[in-house]
CSV table of C-alpha atoms in Angstrom, one decimal:
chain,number,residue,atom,x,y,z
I,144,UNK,CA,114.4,-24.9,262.2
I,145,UNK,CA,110.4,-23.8,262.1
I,146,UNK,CA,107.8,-23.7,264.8
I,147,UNK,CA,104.2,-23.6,264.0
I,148,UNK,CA,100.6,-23.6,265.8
I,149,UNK,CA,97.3,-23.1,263.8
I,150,UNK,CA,94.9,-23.7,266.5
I,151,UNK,CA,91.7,-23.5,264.6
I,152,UNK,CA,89.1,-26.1,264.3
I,153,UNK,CA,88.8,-26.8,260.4
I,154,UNK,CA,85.4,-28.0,258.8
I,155,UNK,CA,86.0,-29.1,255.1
I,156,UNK,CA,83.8,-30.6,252.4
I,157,UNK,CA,80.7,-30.5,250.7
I,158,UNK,CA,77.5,-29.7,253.4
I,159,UNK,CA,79.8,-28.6,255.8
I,160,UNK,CA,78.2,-25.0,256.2
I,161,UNK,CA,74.8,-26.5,256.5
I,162,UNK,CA,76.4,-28.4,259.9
I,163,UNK,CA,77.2,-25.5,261.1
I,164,UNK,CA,74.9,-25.6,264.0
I,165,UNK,CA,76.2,-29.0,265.3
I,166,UNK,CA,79.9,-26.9,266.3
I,167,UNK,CA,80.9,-25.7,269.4
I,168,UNK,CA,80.3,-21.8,268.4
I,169,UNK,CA,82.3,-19.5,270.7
I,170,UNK,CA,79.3,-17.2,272.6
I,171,UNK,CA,75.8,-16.2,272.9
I,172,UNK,CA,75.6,-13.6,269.7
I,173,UNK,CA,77.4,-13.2,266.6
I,174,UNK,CA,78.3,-10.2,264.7
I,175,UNK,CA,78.2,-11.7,261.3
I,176,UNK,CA,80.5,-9.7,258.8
I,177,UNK,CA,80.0,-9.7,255.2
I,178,UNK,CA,80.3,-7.6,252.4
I,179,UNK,CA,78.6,-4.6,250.5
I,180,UNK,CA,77.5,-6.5,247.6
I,181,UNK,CA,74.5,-8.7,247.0
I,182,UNK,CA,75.3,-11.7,246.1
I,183,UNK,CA,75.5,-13.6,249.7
I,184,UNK,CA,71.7,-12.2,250.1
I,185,UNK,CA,71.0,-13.2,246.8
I,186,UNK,CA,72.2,-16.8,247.2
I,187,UNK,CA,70.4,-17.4,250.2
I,188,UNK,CA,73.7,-18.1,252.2
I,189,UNK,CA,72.8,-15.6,254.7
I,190,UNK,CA,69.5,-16.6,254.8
I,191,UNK,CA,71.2,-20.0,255.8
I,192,UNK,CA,73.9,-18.8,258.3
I,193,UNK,CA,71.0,-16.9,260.2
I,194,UNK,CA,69.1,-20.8,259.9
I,195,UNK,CA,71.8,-22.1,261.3
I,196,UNK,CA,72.7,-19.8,264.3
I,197,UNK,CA,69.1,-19.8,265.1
I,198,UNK,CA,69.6,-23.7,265.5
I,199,UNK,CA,72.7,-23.2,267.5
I,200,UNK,CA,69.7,-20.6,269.9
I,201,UNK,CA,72.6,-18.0,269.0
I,202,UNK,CA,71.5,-14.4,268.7
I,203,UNK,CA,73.3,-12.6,265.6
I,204,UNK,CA,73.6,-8.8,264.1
I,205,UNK,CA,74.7,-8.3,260.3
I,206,UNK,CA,77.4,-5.9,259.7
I,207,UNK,CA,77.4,-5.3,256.1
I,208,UNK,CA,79.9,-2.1,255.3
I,209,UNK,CA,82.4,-4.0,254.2
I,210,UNK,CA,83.9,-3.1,250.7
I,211,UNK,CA,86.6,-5.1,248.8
I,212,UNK,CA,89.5,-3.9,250.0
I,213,UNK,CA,88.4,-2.8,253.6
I,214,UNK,CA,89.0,0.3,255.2
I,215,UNK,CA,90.6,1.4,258.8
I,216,UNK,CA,86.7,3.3,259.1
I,217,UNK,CA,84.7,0.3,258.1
I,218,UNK,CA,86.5,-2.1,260.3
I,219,UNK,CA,85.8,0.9,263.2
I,220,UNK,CA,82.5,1.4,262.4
I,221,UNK,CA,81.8,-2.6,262.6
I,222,UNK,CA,83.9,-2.9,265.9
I,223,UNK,CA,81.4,-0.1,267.2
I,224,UNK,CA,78.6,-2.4,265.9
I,225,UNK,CA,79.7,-4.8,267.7
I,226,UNK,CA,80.3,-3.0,271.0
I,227,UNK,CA,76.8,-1.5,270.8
I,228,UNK,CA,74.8,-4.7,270.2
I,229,UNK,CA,76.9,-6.5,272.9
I,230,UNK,CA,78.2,-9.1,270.5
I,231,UNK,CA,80.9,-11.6,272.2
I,232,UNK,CA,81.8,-13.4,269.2
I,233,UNK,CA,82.6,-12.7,264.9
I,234,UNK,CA,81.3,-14.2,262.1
I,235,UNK,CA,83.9,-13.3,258.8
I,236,UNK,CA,81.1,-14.9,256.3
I,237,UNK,CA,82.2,-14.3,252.3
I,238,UNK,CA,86.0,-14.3,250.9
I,239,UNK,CA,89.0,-13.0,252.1
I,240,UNK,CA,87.9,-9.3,252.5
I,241,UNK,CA,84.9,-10.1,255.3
I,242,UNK,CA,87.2,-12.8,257.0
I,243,UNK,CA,90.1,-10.6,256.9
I,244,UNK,CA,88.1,-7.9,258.6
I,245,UNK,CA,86.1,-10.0,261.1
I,246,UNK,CA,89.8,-10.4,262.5
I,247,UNK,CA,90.8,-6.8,262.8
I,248,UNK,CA,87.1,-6.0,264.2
I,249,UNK,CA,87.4,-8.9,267.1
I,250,UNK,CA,90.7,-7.1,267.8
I,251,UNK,CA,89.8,-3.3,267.8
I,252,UNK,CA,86.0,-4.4,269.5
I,253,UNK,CA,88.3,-4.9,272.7
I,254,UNK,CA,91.3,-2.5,272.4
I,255,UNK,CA,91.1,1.1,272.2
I,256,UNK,CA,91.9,3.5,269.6
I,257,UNK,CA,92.0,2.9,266.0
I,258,UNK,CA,93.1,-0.5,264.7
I,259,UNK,CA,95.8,1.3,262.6
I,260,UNK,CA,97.1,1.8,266.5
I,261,UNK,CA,97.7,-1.8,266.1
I,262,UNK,CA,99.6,-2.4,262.7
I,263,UNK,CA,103.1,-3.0,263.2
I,264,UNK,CA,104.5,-1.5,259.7
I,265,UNK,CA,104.4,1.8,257.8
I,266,UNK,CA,102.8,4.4,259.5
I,267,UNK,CA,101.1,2.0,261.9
I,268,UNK,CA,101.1,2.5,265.9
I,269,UNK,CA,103.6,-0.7,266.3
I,270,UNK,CA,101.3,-1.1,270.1
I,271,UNK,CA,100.3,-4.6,270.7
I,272,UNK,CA,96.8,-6.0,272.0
I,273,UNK,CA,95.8,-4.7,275.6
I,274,UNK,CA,93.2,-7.4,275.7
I,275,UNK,CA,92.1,-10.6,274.1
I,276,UNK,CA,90.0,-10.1,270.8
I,277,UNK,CA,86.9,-12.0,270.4
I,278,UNK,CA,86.7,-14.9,268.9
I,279,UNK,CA,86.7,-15.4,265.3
I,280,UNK,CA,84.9,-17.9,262.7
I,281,UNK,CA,85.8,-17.7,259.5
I,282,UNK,CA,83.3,-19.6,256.5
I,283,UNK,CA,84.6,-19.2,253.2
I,284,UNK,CA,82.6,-18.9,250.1
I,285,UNK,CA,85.6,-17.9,248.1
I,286,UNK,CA,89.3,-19.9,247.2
I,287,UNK,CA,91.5,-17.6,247.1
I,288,UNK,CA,92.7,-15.4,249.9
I,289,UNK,CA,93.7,-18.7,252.7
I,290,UNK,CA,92.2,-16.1,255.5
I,291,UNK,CA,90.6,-19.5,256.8
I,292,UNK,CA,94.2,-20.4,258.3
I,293,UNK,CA,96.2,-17.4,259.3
I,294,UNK,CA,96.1,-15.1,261.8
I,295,UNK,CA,96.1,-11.3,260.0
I,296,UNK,CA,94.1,-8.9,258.1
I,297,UNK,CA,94.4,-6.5,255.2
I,298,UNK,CA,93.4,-3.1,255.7
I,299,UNK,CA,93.7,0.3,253.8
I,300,UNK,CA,94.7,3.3,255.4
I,301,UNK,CA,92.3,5.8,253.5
I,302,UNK,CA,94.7,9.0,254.9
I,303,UNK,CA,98.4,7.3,254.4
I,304,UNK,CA,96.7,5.0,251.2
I,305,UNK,CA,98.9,2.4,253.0
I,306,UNK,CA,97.0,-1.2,252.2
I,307,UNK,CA,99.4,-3.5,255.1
I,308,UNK,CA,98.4,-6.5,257.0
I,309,UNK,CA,97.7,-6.9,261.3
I,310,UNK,CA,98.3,-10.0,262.9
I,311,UNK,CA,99.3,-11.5,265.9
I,312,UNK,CA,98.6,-14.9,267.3
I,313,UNK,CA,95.5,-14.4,269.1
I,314,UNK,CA,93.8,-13.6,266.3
I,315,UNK,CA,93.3,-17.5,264.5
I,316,UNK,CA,89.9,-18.1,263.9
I,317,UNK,CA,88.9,-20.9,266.5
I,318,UNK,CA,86.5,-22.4,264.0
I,319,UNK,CA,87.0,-22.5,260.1
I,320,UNK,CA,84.4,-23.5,257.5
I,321,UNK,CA,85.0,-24.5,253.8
I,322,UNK,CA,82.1,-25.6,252.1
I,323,UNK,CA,82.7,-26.2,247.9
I,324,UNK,CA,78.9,-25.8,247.7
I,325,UNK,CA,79.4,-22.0,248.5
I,326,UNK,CA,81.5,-21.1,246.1
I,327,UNK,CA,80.0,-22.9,243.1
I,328,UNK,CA,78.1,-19.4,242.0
I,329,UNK,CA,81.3,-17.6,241.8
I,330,UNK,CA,81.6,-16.2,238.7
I,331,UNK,CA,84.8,-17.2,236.3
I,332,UNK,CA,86.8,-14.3,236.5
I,333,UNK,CA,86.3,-14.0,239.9
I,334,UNK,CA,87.4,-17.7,240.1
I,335,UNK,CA,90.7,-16.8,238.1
I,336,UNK,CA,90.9,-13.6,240.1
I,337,UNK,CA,91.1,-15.8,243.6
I,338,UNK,CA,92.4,-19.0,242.4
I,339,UNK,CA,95.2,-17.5,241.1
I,340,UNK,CA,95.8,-15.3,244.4
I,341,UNK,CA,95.7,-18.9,246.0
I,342,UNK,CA,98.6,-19.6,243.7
I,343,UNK,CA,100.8,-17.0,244.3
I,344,UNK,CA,100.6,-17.7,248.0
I,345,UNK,CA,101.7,-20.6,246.7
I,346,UNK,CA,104.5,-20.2,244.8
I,347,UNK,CA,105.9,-17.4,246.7
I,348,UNK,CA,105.7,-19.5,250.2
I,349,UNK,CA,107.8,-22.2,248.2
I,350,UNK,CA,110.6,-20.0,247.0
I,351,UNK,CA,110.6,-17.9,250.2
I,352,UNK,CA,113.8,-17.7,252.5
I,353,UNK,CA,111.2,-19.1,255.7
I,354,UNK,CA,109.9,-22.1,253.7
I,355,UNK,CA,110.9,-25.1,255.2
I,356,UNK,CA,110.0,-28.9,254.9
I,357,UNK,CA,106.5,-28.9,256.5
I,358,UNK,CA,105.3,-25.8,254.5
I,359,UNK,CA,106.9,-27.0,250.8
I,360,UNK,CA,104.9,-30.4,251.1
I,361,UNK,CA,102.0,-28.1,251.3
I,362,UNK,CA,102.9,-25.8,248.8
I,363,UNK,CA,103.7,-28.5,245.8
I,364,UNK,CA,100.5,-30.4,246.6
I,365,UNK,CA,98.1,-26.8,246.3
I,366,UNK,CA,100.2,-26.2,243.0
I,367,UNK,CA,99.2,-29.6,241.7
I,368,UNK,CA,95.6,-28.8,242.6
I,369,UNK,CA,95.3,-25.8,241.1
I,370,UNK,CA,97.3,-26.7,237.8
I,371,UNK,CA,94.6,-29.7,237.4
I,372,UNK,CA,91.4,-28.2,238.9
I,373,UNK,CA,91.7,-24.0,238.7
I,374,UNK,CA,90.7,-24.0,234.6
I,375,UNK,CA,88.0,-26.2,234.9
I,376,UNK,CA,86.6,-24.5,238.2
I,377,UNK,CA,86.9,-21.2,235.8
I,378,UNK,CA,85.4,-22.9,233.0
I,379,UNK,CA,82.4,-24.8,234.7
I,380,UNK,CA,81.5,-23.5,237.5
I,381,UNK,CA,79.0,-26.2,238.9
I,382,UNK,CA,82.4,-28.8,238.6
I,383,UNK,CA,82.0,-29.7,242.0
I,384,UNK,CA,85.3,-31.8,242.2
I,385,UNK,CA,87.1,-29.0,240.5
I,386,UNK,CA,85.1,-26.5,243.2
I,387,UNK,CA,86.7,-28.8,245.9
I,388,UNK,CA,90.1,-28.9,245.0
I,389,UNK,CA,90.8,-25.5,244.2
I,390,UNK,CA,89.2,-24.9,248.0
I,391,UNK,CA,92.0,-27.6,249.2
I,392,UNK,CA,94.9,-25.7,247.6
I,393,UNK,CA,93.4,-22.3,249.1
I,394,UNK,CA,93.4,-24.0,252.9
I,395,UNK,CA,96.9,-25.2,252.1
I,396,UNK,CA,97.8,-21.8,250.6
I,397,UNK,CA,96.6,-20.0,254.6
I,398,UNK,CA,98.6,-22.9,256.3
I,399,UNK,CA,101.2,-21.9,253.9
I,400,UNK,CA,101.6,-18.4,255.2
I,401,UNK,CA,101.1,-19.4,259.0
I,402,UNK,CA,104.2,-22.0,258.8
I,403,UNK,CA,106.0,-19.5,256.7
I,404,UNK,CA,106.5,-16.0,254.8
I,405,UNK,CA,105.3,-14.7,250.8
I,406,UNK,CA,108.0,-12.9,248.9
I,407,UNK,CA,107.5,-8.8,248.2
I,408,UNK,CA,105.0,-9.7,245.1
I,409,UNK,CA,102.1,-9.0,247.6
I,410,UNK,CA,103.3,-5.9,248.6
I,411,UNK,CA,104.1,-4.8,245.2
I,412,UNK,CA,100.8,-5.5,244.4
I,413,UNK,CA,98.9,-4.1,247.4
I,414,UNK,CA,100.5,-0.4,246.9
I,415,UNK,CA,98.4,-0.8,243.0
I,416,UNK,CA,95.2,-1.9,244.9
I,417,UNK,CA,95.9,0.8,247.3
I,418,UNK,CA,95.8,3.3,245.0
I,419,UNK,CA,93.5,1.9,243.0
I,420,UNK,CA,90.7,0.4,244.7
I,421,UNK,CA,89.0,-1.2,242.0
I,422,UNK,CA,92.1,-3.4,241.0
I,423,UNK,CA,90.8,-7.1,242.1
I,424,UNK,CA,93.8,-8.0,244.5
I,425,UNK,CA,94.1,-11.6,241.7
I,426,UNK,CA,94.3,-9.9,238.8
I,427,UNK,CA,97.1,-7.3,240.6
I,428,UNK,CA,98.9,-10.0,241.0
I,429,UNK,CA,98.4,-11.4,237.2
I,430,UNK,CA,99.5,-8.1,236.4
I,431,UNK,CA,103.3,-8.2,237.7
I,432,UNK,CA,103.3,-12.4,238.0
I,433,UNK,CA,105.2,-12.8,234.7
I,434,UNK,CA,107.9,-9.5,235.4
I,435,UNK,CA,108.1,-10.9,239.0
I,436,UNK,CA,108.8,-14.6,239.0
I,437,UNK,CA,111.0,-13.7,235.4
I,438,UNK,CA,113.2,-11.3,237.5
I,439,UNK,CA,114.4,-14.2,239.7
I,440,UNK,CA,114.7,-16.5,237.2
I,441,UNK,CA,116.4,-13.8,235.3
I,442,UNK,CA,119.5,-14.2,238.2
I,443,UNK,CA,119.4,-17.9,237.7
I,444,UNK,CA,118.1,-18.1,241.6
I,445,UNK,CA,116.1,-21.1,243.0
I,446,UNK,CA,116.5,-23.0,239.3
I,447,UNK,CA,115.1,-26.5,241.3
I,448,UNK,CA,112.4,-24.9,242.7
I,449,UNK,CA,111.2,-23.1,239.2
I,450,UNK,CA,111.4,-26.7,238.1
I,451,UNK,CA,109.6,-28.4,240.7
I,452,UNK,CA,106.4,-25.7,240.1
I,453,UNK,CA,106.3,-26.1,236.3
I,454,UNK,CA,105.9,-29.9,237.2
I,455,UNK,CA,103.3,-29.5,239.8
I,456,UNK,CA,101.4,-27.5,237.2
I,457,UNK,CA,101.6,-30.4,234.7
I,458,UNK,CA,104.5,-29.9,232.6
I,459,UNK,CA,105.9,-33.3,234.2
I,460,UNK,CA,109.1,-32.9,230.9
I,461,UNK,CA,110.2,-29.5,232.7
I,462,UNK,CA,113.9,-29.3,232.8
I,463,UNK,CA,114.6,-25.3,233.0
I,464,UNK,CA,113.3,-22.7,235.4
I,465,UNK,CA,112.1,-21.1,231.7
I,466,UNK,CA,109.4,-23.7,231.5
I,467,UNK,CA,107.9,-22.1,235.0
I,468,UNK,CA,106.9,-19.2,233.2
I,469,UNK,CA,105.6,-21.0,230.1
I,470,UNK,CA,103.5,-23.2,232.7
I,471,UNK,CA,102.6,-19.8,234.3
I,472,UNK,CA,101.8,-18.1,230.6
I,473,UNK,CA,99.5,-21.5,230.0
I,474,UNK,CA,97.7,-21.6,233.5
I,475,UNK,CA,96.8,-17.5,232.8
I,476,UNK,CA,95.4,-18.4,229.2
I,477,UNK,CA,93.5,-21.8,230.4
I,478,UNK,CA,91.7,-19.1,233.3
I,479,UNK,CA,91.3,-16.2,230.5
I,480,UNK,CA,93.2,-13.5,232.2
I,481,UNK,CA,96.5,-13.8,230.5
I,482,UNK,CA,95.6,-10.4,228.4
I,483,UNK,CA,95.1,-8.2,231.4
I,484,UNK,CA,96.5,-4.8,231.6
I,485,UNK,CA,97.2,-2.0,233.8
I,486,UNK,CA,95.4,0.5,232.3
I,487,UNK,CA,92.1,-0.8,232.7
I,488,UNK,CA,92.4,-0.4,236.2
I,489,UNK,CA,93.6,3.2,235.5
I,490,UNK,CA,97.1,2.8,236.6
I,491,UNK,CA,99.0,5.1,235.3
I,492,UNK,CA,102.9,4.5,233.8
I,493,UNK,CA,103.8,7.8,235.5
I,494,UNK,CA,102.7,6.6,239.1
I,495,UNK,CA,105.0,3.6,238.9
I,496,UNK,CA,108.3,4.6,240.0
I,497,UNK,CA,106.9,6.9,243.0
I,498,UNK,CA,105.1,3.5,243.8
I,499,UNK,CA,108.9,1.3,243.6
I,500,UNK,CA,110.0,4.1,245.7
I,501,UNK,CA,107.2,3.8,248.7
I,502,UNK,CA,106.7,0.0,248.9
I,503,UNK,CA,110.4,-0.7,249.1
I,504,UNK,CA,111.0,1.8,251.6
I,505,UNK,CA,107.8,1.6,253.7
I,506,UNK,CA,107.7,-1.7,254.0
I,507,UNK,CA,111.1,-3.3,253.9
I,508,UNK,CA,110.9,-6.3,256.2
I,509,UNK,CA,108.3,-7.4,253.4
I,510,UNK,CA,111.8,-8.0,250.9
I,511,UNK,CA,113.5,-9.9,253.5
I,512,UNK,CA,112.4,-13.4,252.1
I,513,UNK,CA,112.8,-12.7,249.0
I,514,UNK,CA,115.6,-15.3,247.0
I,515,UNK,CA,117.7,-12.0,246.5
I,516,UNK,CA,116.8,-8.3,247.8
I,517,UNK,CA,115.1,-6.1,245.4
I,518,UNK,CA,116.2,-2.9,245.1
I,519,UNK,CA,113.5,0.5,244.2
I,520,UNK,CA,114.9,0.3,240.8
I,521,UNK,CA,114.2,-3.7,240.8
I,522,UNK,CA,110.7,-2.6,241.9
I,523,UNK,CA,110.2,0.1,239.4
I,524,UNK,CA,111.4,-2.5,236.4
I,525,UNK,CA,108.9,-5.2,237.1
I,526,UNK,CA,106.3,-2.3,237.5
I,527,UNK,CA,107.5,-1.2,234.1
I,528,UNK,CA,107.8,-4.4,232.3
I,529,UNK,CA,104.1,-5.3,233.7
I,530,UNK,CA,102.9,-2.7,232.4
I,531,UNK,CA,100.6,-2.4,229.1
């Protein structure tokens, strides 16, 4: 049995941002939410947005504090931005940190106290919404987080170094934009980076206790996409029908998570990127992919499934759940981030097991869909056997 309801308005395809105006937009002034970095001035895409709410005779304010893996004080410091400049409705413009956030601040611009108040694991306040956030539109310019299509946000506890998820229903974005043309000036390892999170979503959704038949139909057909498209998006990054794909799998990967649940491999990795800020989430997950998917395959659990994803990414003569991980070894070469390792990011071999220890026990309903549960010593061998 599954229920599911994603009610957000979806625009998809090339010159979809630049129709922007032509939507039904959800108030009078937009706080639009984007990143610290340069590029989205650079580009001209805010330029653009600011056309195209001007169109729309919407008022706007830019929020721009937000850094890659946002913080509980940047997402109150925009919710306070937004309060002040009496904006009604939010604009997550960028990838999945800037949609992500626009969420959390629509929910803490209308709730008091800190939106930690609101997280419902860890050290989190467990209290639920007082009052109805405000609306959310979400326009990617990455493929690789699915923010687009679920209801939640990552955020980092600076104090606890907690880096957990908020969500509740309310918080869909009632408009969704994914435009290939925006993403075409991501750089390739930033493509690999986000693709490959987009895979994982994936993969995990497919092999999770909560995936059913509507979600698996959605997880084999992103796999395909990325196995055919994600190299050459890497490779070329002009490709627009590779561009376009790898945004298709990244939609599916958000309706993925909404109709479903990931395995632990997400949490494992956000307690790195916790610690260690300047760990990409993507390349956190490249990190423990091999050590992860290997420990399951390991126990001989979900053999069909293994089989079923090695096809999807192109190895149509798979016949063991073995040749997942050589499909997953090829995919991470084609993208050039097979040779990653931990210590570039500064993590430490020491800081492992105290990190097996605090994700498995902090955040414990994250395990539950998981083909079997991991222990802290599971946790602490794939952390070790990621490790270079």
């Amino acid at each position: 049995m599954f229920s599911f309801c994603i009610p957000t308005e979806f625009v998809f395809g090339t010159g979809g941002f630049k129709e922007l105006h032509k939507y039904n937009l959800p108030g009078k002034k937009a706080l639009i939410v984007i990143t610290n970095g340069k590029s989205i001035r650079n580009s001209g895409y805010l330029a653009e947005l600011e056309n195209q709410l001007s169109l729309a005779g919407k008022e706007y304010e830019v929020f721009d504090g937000i850094t890659p893996n946002p913080t509980t004080d940047s997402i109150m410091d925009a919710a306070k931005t937004a309060k002040d400049s009496a904006c009604d409705f939010i604009i997550g413009f960028g990838g999945g940190s800037p949609m992500d956030s626009a969420k959390l601040i629509a929910l803490a611009a209308t709730n008091p106290g800190n939106i930690w108040d609101y997280c419902q694991k860890g050290s989190g306040g467990r209290k639920l919404p007082a009052n109805q956030p405000l609306p959310v539109v979400c326009i990617s310019t990455t493929a690789g987080t699915g923010s687009e299509a679920d209801n939640s946000g990552m955020v980092t506890n600076p104090i606890t170094h907690e880096k957990l998820g908020i969500g509740f229903q309310s918080l869909f974005p009632v408009l969704s934009v994914v435009d290939p043309e925006l993403m075409r000036s991501v750089p390739p390892r930033l493509t690999a980076y986000q693709g490959l999170d987009t895979f994982f979503h994936l993969a995990e959704g497919y092999l999770s206790k909560k995936a059913n038949y509507f979600n698996e139909m959605f997880s084999i057909t992103g796999i395909e996409k990325i196995g055919a498209y994600l190299a050459r998006a890497v490779i070329e990054g002009n490709d627009l029908e590779a561009r376009e794909n790898v945004a298709f799998a990244n939609t599916l990967g958000g309706f993925v998570m909404s109709t479903g649940k990931l395995l632990s491999q997400h949490s494992l990795e956000h307690i790195l990127s916790a610690y260690h800020p300047n760990l990409p989430h993507g390349a956190g997950l490249i990190l423990i992919s091999r050590a992860y998917f290997g420990f399951f395959i390991d126990k001989g659990l979900c053999r069909q499934k293994f089989i079923d994803m090695a096809r999807a990414l192109g190895n149509k003569n798979a016949s063991e759940p073995q040749d997942f991980l050589s499909a997953l070894d090829k995919l991470l070469e084609d993208c050039g981030v097979s040779n990653l390792t931990m210590s570039e990011f500064g993590i430490k071999a020491e800081e492992l097991p105290a990190m097996a220890k605090e994700v498995r026990e902090s955040l414990a309903p994250a395990f539950e869909c998981d083909p079997t549960l991991l222990t802290i010593e599971d946790c602490a061998e794939i952390y070790r056997k990621s490790f270079k």
